[in-house]
PDB file of C-alpha atoms in Angstrom:
ATOM      1  CA  UNK H 113     -52.482   0.366 -20.881  1.00 59.00           C
ATOM      2  CA  UNK H 114     -53.085  -2.224 -22.709  1.00 62.00           C
ATOM      3  CA  UNK H 115     -50.749  -5.484 -21.258  1.00 59.00           C
ATOM      4  CA  UNK H 116     -48.311  -5.626 -24.027  1.00 59.00           C
ATOM      5  CA  UNK H 117     -48.378  -2.407 -23.821  1.00 57.00           C
ATOM      6  CA  UNK H 118     -47.569  -2.184 -20.451  1.00 56.00           C
ATOM      7  CA  UNK H 119     -44.918  -5.264 -20.091  1.00 55.00           C
ATOM      8  CA  UNK H 120     -43.264  -2.283 -22.916  1.00 59.00           C
ATOM      9  CA  UNK H 121     -43.056  -0.167 -20.366  1.00 56.00           C
ATOM     10  CA  UNK H 122     -41.649  -2.290 -17.590  1.00 59.00           C
ATOM     11  CA  UNK H 123     -39.398  -3.162 -19.555  1.00 61.00           C
ATOM     12  CA  UNK H 124     -37.992   0.032 -20.457  1.00 60.00           C
ATOM     13  CA  UNK H 125     -38.189   1.310 -17.759  1.00 64.00           C
ATOM     14  CA  UNK H 126     -36.335  -1.785 -15.860  1.00 67.00           C
ATOM     15  CA  UNK H 127     -33.774  -0.517 -18.880  1.00 67.00           C
ATOM     16  CA  UNK H 128     -33.340   2.850 -17.660  1.00 65.00           C
ATOM     17  CA  UNK H 129     -33.456   2.044 -14.387  1.00 66.00           C
ATOM     18  CA  UNK H 130     -30.632   0.549 -14.739  1.00 64.00           C
ATOM     19  CA  UNK H 131     -28.690   2.765 -17.175  1.00 66.00           C
ATOM     20  CA  UNK H 132     -28.913   5.195 -14.616  1.00 66.00           C
ATOM     21  CA  UNK H 133     -27.373   3.094 -12.068  1.00 62.00           C
ATOM     22  CA  UNK H 134     -25.112   2.401 -14.012  1.00 58.00           C
ATOM     23  CA  UNK H 135     -24.456   5.980 -14.494  1.00 61.00           C
ATOM     24  CA  UNK H 136     -24.240   6.855 -10.749  1.00 58.00           C
ATOM     25  CA  UNK H 137     -21.671   4.093 -10.042  1.00 54.00           C
ATOM     26  CA  UNK H 138     -19.223   5.722 -13.333  1.00 54.00           C
ATOM     27  CA  UNK H 139     -19.434   8.628 -10.839  1.00 55.00           C
ATOM     28  CA  UNK H 140     -19.221   7.578  -7.799  1.00 53.00           C
ATOM     29  CA  UNK H 141     -16.210   4.885  -8.554  1.00 56.00           C
ATOM     30  CA  UNK H 142     -14.028   7.415  -9.238  1.00 86.00           C
ATOM     31  CA  UNK H 143     -14.274   9.599  -6.735  1.00 91.00           C
ATOM     32  CA  UNK H 144     -13.829   7.093  -3.576  1.00 92.00           C
ATOM     33  CA  UNK H 145     -11.318   5.439  -6.241  1.00 95.00           C
ATOM     34  CA  UNK H 146      -9.318   8.744  -5.499  1.00 95.00           C
ATOM     35  CA  UNK H 147      -9.713   8.518  -1.369  1.00 96.00           C
ATOM     36  CA  UNK H 148      -8.511   5.871  -1.710  1.00 97.00           C
ATOM     37  CA  UNK H 149      -5.372   6.569  -3.257  1.00 97.00           C
ATOM     38  CA  UNK H 150      -5.355  10.629  -1.278  1.00 97.00           C
ATOM     39  CA  UNK H 151      -5.383   7.286   1.867  1.00 98.00           C
ATOM     40  CA  UNK H 152      -2.612   5.852   0.914  1.00 98.00           C
ATOM     41  CA  UNK H 153      -1.075   8.561  -0.394  1.00 98.00           C
ATOM     42  CA  UNK H 154      -0.960  10.097   3.553  1.00 98.00           C
ATOM     43  CA  UNK H 155       0.697   6.488   4.635  1.00 98.00           C
ATOM     44  CA  UNK H 156       3.602   6.900   2.454  1.00 98.00           C
ATOM     45  CA  UNK H 157       4.058  10.533   2.077  1.00 98.00           C
ATOM     46  CA  UNK H 158       2.818  11.668   6.043  1.00 98.00           C
ATOM     47  CA  UNK H 159       2.582   8.095   8.435  1.00 98.00           C
ATOM     48  CA  UNK H 160       5.800   6.336   7.030  1.00 98.00           C
ATOM     49  CA  UNK H 161       7.971   9.295   5.318  1.00 98.00           C
ATOM     50  CA  UNK H 162       7.125  11.825   7.907  1.00 97.00           C
ATOM     51  CA  UNK H 163       6.820   9.774  11.289  1.00 97.00           C
ATOM     52  CA  UNK H 164       3.253  10.851  11.857  1.00 98.00           C
ATOM     53  CA  UNK H 165       1.801   7.356  12.728  1.00 97.00           C
ATOM     54  CA  UNK H 166      -1.231   9.070  15.042  1.00 97.00           C
ATOM     55  CA  UNK H 167      -2.676   9.325  11.584  1.00 98.00           C
ATOM     56  CA  UNK H 168      -3.145   5.920  11.009  1.00 97.00           C
ATOM     57  CA  UNK H 169      -5.903   5.932  14.005  1.00 97.00           C
ATOM     58  CA  UNK H 170      -8.052   8.522  10.994  1.00 97.00           C
ATOM     59  CA  UNK H 171      -6.670   6.080   8.105  1.00 98.00           C
ATOM     60  CA  UNK H 172      -6.660   2.185   9.190  1.00 98.00           C
ATOM     61  CA  UNK H 173      -9.579   0.743  10.613  1.00 98.00           C
ATOM     62  CA  UNK H 174      -8.996  -1.001  14.364  1.00 97.00           C
ATOM     63  CA  UNK H 175      -8.947  -4.605  12.804  1.00 98.00           C
ATOM     64  CA  UNK H 176      -6.538  -4.519  10.286  1.00 98.00           C
ATOM     65  CA  UNK H 177      -5.692  -7.091   8.804  1.00 98.00           C
ATOM     66  CA  UNK H 178      -2.160  -7.737   7.736  1.00 98.00           C
ATOM     67  CA  UNK H 179      -1.786 -10.692   5.194  1.00 98.00           C
ATOM     68  CA  UNK H 180       2.299 -10.470   5.329  1.00 96.00           C
ATOM     69  CA  UNK H 181       2.992  -9.767   8.998  1.00 96.00           C
ATOM     70  CA  UNK H 182       7.222  -8.572   9.645  1.00 95.00           C
ATOM     71  CA  UNK H 183       8.036 -11.811  12.808  1.00 93.00           C
ATOM     72  CA  UNK H 184       6.116 -10.398  16.618  1.00 92.00           C
ATOM     73  CA  UNK H 185       4.046  -7.760  13.945  1.00 95.00           C
ATOM     74  CA  UNK H 186       0.921  -7.958  15.557  1.00 96.00           C
ATOM     75  CA  UNK H 187      -2.674  -6.769  13.750  1.00 97.00           C
ATOM     76  CA  UNK H 188      -4.772  -3.997  13.181  1.00 96.00           C
ATOM     77  CA  UNK H 189      -4.131  -0.355  13.333  1.00 95.00           C
ATOM     78  CA  UNK H 190      -2.300  -1.087  16.602  1.00 96.00           C
ATOM     79  CA  UNK H 191      -0.250  -3.218  14.397  1.00 96.00           C
ATOM     80  CA  UNK H 192       0.777  -1.000  11.431  1.00 97.00           C
ATOM     81  CA  UNK H 193       2.185   1.551  14.266  1.00 97.00           C
ATOM     82  CA  UNK H 194       4.476  -1.663  14.606  1.00 97.00           C
ATOM     83  CA  UNK H 195       5.708  -1.555  11.180  1.00 97.00           C
ATOM     84  CA  UNK H 196       6.533   1.923  10.339  1.00 97.00           C
ATOM     85  CA  UNK H 197       8.165   2.013  13.806  1.00 97.00           C
ATOM     86  CA  UNK H 198      10.672  -0.544  12.791  1.00 96.00           C
ATOM     87  CA  UNK H 199      11.272   0.735   9.034  1.00 96.00           C
ATOM     88  CA  UNK H 200      11.941   4.235  10.208  1.00 97.00           C
ATOM     89  CA  UNK H 201      13.847   2.817  13.311  1.00 97.00           C
ATOM     90  CA  UNK H 202      15.660   0.658  10.735  1.00 96.00           C
ATOM     91  CA  UNK H 203      16.277   2.618   7.334  1.00 95.00           C
ATOM     92  CA  UNK H 204      15.127   6.635   7.748  1.00 94.00           C
ATOM     93  CA  UNK H 205      13.411   6.253   4.940  1.00 96.00           C
ATOM     94  CA  UNK H 206      12.230   8.743   1.808  1.00 98.00           C
ATOM     95  CA  UNK H 207       9.171   6.422   0.219  1.00 98.00           C
ATOM     96  CA  UNK H 208       9.002   7.725  -3.194  1.00 98.00           C
ATOM     97  CA  UNK H 209       5.940   6.640  -5.045  1.00 98.00           C
ATOM     98  CA  UNK H 210       6.308   5.762  -8.584  1.00 98.00           C
ATOM     99  CA  UNK H 211       2.263   4.522  -9.473  1.00 98.00           C
ATOM    100  CA  UNK H 212      -0.780   3.921  -8.263  1.00 97.00           C
ATOM    101  CA  UNK H 213      -4.155   2.520  -8.976  1.00 96.00           C
ATOM    102  CA  UNK H 214      -7.186   1.904  -7.984  1.00 97.00           C
ATOM    103  CA  UNK H 215     -10.421  -0.211  -8.825  1.00 96.00           C
ATOM    104  CA  UNK H 216     -12.962  -0.059  -6.539  1.00 94.00           C
ATOM    105  CA  UNK H 217     -12.138  -0.312  -2.795  1.00 96.00           C
ATOM    106  CA  UNK H 218      -8.185  -1.616  -4.513  1.00 98.00           C
ATOM    107  CA  UNK H 219      -5.413   0.050  -4.595  1.00 98.00           C
ATOM    108  CA  UNK H 220      -1.621  -1.333  -5.835  1.00 98.00           C
ATOM    109  CA  UNK H 221       0.988   0.548  -5.397  1.00 99.00           C
ATOM    110  CA  UNK H 222       4.859   0.449  -6.505  1.00 99.00           C
ATOM    111  CA  UNK H 223       7.573   2.413  -4.323  1.00 98.00           C
ATOM    112  CA  UNK H 224      10.973   2.286  -4.128  1.00 98.00           C
ATOM    113  CA  UNK H 225      12.749   3.462  -0.573  1.00 96.00           C
ATOM    114  CA  UNK H 226      16.698   5.370   0.237  1.00 96.00           C
ATOM    115  CA  UNK H 227      17.271   5.267   3.352  1.00 96.00           C
ATOM    116  CA  UNK H 228      20.525   4.975   5.769  1.00 96.00           C
ATOM    117  CA  UNK H 229      20.735   1.425   7.713  1.00 95.00           C
ATOM    118  CA  UNK H 230      20.411   3.294  11.172  1.00 97.00           C
ATOM    119  CA  UNK H 231      18.478   0.481  13.539  1.00 96.00           C
ATOM    120  CA  UNK H 232      18.768  -3.231  14.417  1.00 94.00           C
ATOM    121  CA  UNK H 233      16.542  -5.152  11.296  1.00 92.00           C
ATOM    122  CA  UNK H 234      15.833  -8.274  11.905  1.00 92.00           C
ATOM    123  CA  UNK H 235      19.005  -9.288  14.002  1.00 92.00           C
ATOM    124  CA  UNK H 236      21.445  -6.753  11.753  1.00 91.00           C
ATOM    125  CA  UNK H 237      22.887  -4.635  12.963  1.00 94.00           C
ATOM    126  CA  UNK H 238      23.447  -1.179  12.189  1.00 95.00           C
ATOM    127  CA  UNK H 239      26.368  -0.626   9.197  1.00 94.00           C
ATOM    128  CA  UNK H 240      25.544   2.929   8.462  1.00 96.00           C
ATOM    129  CA  UNK H 241      24.550   2.560   4.971  1.00 94.00           C
ATOM    130  CA  UNK H 242      23.126   3.698   2.199  1.00 95.00           C
ATOM    131  CA  UNK H 243      20.424   1.092   1.414  1.00 95.00           C
ATOM    132  CA  UNK H 244      17.682   1.028  -1.031  1.00 95.00           C
ATOM    133  CA  UNK H 245      13.712  -0.900  -1.823  1.00 96.00           C
ATOM    134  CA  UNK H 246      11.080  -1.245  -3.783  1.00 97.00           C
ATOM    135  CA  UNK H 247       8.122  -2.844  -3.577  1.00 98.00           C
ATOM    136  CA  UNK H 248       4.471  -3.346  -4.463  1.00 99.00           C
ATOM    137  CA  UNK H 249       1.491  -3.272  -1.672  1.00 99.00           C
ATOM    138  CA  UNK H 250      -1.426  -4.058  -2.653  1.00 99.00           C
ATOM    139  CA  UNK H 251      -4.535  -2.865  -0.150  1.00 99.00           C
ATOM    140  CA  UNK H 252      -8.234  -3.131   0.385  1.00 98.00           C
ATOM    141  CA  UNK H 253      -9.934  -0.607   1.772  1.00 98.00           C
ATOM    142  CA  UNK H 254     -13.424   0.314   3.162  1.00 97.00           C
ATOM    143  CA  UNK H 255     -14.829   3.321   2.989  1.00 95.00           C
ATOM    144  CA  UNK H 256     -11.946   4.870   2.574  1.00 95.00           C
ATOM    145  CA  UNK H 257      -9.696   3.360   5.701  1.00 98.00           C
ATOM    146  CA  UNK H 258      -7.378   0.202   5.138  1.00 98.00           C
ATOM    147  CA  UNK H 259      -8.401  -2.645   5.849  1.00 98.00           C
ATOM    148  CA  UNK H 260      -6.269  -5.208   4.674  1.00 99.00           C
ATOM    149  CA  UNK H 261      -2.786  -5.475   2.749  1.00 98.00           C
ATOM    150  CA  UNK H 262      -0.625  -7.808   1.062  1.00 99.00           C
ATOM    151  CA  UNK H 263       3.601  -6.680  -0.409  1.00 98.00           C
ATOM    152  CA  UNK H 264       5.893  -7.473  -2.548  1.00 97.00           C
ATOM    153  CA  UNK H 265       9.271  -6.584  -1.489  1.00 96.00           C
ATOM    154  CA  UNK H 266      13.106  -6.466  -2.826  1.00 96.00           C
ATOM    155  CA  UNK H 267      15.455  -6.624  -0.570  1.00 92.00           C
ATOM    156  CA  UNK H 268      18.518  -7.955  -2.391  1.00 94.00           C
ATOM    157  CA  UNK H 269      20.622  -3.987  -2.024  1.00 92.00           C
ATOM    158  CA  UNK H 270      19.863  -4.333   2.038  1.00 89.00           C
ATOM    159  CA  UNK H 271      21.634  -7.845   1.929  1.00 92.00           C
ATOM    160  CA  UNK H 272      24.304  -7.256  -0.193  1.00 93.00           C
ATOM    161  CA  UNK H 273      25.036  -4.211   2.112  1.00 89.00           C
ATOM    162  CA  UNK H 274      25.280  -5.946   5.055  1.00 86.00           C
ATOM    163  CA  UNK H 275      26.484  -9.168   3.614  1.00 87.00           C
ATOM    164  CA  UNK H 276      24.434 -11.843   3.429  1.00 87.00           C
ATOM    165  CA  UNK H 277      23.877 -11.569  -0.920  1.00 93.00           C
ATOM    166  CA  UNK H 278      28.065 -11.344  -2.430  1.00 93.00           C
ATOM    167  CA  UNK H 279      28.190  -7.984  -4.010  1.00 90.00           C
ATOM    168  CA  UNK H 280      27.871  -7.972  -8.258  1.00 89.00           C
ATOM    169  CA  UNK H 281      29.711  -4.991  -8.760  1.00 82.00           C
ATOM    170  CA  UNK H 282      32.337  -6.343  -6.049  1.00 76.00           C
ATOM    171  CA  UNK H 283      32.360 -10.125  -7.550  1.00 65.00           C
ATOM    172  CA  UNK H 284      32.603  -8.152 -10.976  1.00 64.00           C
ATOM    173  CA  UNK H 285      35.853  -6.104  -9.941  1.00 64.00           C
ATOM    174  CA  UNK H 286      37.199  -9.024  -8.934  1.00 64.00           C
ATOM    175  CA  UNK H 287      37.612 -11.326 -11.886  1.00 61.00           C
ATOM    176  CA  UNK H 288      38.846  -8.635 -13.631  1.00 59.00           C
TER     177      UNK H 288
END
């Protein structure tokens, strides 16, 4: 093969390999994202809603990193068990998954939560009141297992029900 022809052959071969590589990644990504989303659904539906804490040994890495830990919460899968136990003991919650978005190894979830304040929550004695919370969590997964977690949670309803914040409805009623 002449040098110019060989060069063109190498370039077209390289371009073909690149296209093949992109096609393989396109096919593999959705499967990984589907698996990652299922892991998150397991966390909310089976661990948090049903109390199946033992599943955390399967879906979380032992060295899991919690970027916004509760006071006195450990890191790792054991820390996740502590976190889930604390939430379940304080609120007997039911989480509803509103949205789940996956891209590569990251999954973002928007959720809502209804529960009853039945246990101590960081010094707030149980009130027996129904409470709601809403949040967005972002997870980094490795090989389909939880590796890192960040969250933002709106606890306004809880703070109103335990008397830390004024109830806007009661305030409006008293002004009439």
